[in-house]
Short mmCIF file of C-alpha atoms in Angstrom, two decimals:
data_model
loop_
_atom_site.label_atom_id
_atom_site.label_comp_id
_atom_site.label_asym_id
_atom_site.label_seq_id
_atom_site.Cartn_x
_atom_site.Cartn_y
_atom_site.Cartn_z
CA UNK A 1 52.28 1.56 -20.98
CA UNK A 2 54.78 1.99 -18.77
CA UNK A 3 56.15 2.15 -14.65
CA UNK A 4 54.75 6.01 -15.00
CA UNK A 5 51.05 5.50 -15.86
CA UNK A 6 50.54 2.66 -13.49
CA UNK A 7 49.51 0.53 -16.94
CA UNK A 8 52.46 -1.97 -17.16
CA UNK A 9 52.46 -5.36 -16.82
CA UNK A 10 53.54 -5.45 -13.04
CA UNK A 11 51.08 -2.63 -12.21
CA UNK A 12 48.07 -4.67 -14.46
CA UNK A 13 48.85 -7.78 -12.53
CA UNK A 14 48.25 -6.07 -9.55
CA UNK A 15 44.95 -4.75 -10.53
CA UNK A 16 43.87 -8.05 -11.81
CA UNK A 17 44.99 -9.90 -8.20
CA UNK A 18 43.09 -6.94 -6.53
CA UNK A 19 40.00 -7.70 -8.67
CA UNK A 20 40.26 -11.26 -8.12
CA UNK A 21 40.26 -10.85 -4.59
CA UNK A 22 37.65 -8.59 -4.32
CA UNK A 23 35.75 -10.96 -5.65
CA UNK A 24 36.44 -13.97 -3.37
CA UNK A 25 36.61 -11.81 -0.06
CA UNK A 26 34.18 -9.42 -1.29
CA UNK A 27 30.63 -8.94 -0.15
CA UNK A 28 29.23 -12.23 -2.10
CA UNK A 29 32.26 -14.02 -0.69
CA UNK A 30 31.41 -13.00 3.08
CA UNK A 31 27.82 -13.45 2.84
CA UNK A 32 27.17 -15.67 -0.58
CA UNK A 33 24.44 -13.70 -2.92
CA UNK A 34 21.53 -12.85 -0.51
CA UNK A 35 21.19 -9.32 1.12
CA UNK A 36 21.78 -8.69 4.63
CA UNK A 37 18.77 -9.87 6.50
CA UNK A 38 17.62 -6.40 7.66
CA UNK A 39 15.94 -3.35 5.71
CA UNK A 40 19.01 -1.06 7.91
CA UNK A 41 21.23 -3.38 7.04
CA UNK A 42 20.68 -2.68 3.54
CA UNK A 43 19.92 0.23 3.24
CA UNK A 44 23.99 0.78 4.63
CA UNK A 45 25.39 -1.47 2.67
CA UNK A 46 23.87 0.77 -0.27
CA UNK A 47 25.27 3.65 0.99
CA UNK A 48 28.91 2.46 1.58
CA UNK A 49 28.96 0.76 -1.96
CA UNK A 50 27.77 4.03 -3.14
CA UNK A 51 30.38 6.09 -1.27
CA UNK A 52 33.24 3.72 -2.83
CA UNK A 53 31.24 4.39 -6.28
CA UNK A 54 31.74 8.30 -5.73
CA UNK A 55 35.19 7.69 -4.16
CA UNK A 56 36.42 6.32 -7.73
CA UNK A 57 37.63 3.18 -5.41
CA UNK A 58 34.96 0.43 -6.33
CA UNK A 59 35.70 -2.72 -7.79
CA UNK A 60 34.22 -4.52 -10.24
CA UNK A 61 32.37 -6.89 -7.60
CA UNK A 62 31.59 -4.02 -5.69
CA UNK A 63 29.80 -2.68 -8.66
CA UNK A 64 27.82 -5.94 -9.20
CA UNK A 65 26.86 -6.33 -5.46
CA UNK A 66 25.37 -2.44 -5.69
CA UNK A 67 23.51 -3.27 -8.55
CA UNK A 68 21.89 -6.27 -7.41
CA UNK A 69 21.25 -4.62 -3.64
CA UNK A 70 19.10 -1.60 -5.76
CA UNK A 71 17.84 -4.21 -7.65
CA UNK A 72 16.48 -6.51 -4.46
CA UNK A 73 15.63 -2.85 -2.87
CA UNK A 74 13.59 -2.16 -5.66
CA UNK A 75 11.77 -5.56 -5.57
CA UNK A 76 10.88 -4.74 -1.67
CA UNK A 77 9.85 -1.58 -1.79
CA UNK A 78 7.42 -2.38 -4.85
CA UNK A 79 5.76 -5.53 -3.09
CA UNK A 80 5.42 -3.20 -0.18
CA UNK A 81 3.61 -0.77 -2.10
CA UNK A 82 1.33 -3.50 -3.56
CA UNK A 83 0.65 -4.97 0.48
CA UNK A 84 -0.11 -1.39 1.04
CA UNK A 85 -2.85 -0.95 -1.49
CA UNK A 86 -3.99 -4.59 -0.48
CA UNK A 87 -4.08 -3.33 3.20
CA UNK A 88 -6.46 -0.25 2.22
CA UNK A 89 -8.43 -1.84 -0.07
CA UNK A 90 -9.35 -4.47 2.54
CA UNK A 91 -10.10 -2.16 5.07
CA UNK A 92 -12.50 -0.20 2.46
CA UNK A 93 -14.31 -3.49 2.20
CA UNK A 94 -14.39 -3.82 5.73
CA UNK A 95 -15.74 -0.66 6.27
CA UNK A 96 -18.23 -0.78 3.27
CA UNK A 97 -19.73 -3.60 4.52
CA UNK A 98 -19.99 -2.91 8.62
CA UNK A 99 -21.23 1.05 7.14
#
């Protein structure tokens, strides 16, 4: 590798440092390992990581934090889907029994 191809030693120490940093300033460094507090919130953050994704330009922590976010998004929607079915079943019994 060589000055050229952006894979020499200077150019890989760079890479490393920007990794590094990514990871300390990044978005577990500014806000430790829980999502942002609101569904929006989220739901931009998502979108930004994924536009960095499409752009080629994500790091390595950037990766990680999108994959946990759809991960926690995941979690949230499914318990909201369960509430949901709670919710209507409930009011079936309600009804059932006032019918």
């Amino acid at each position: 590798g060589g000055l050229r191809d952006g894979t020499g030693p200077v150019e890989r120490a760079g890479q490393a440092g920007q990794a590094e940093r990514a990871v300390a300033s990044g978005p577990e460094g500014a806000r430790g390992a829980d999502a942002p507090a609101t569904p929006d919130a989220q739901l931009r953050e998502v979108a930004q990581l994924l536009e960095r994704v499409t752009g080629g330009q994500a790091t390595p922590a950037e990766l990680y934090r999108l994959q946990y976010m759809v991960g926690m998004l995941r979690v949230q929607a499914s318990s909201g889907v369960q509430v949901s079915q709670q919710g209507s079943q409930g009011m079936e019994a309600l009804l059932r029994q006032q019918g």
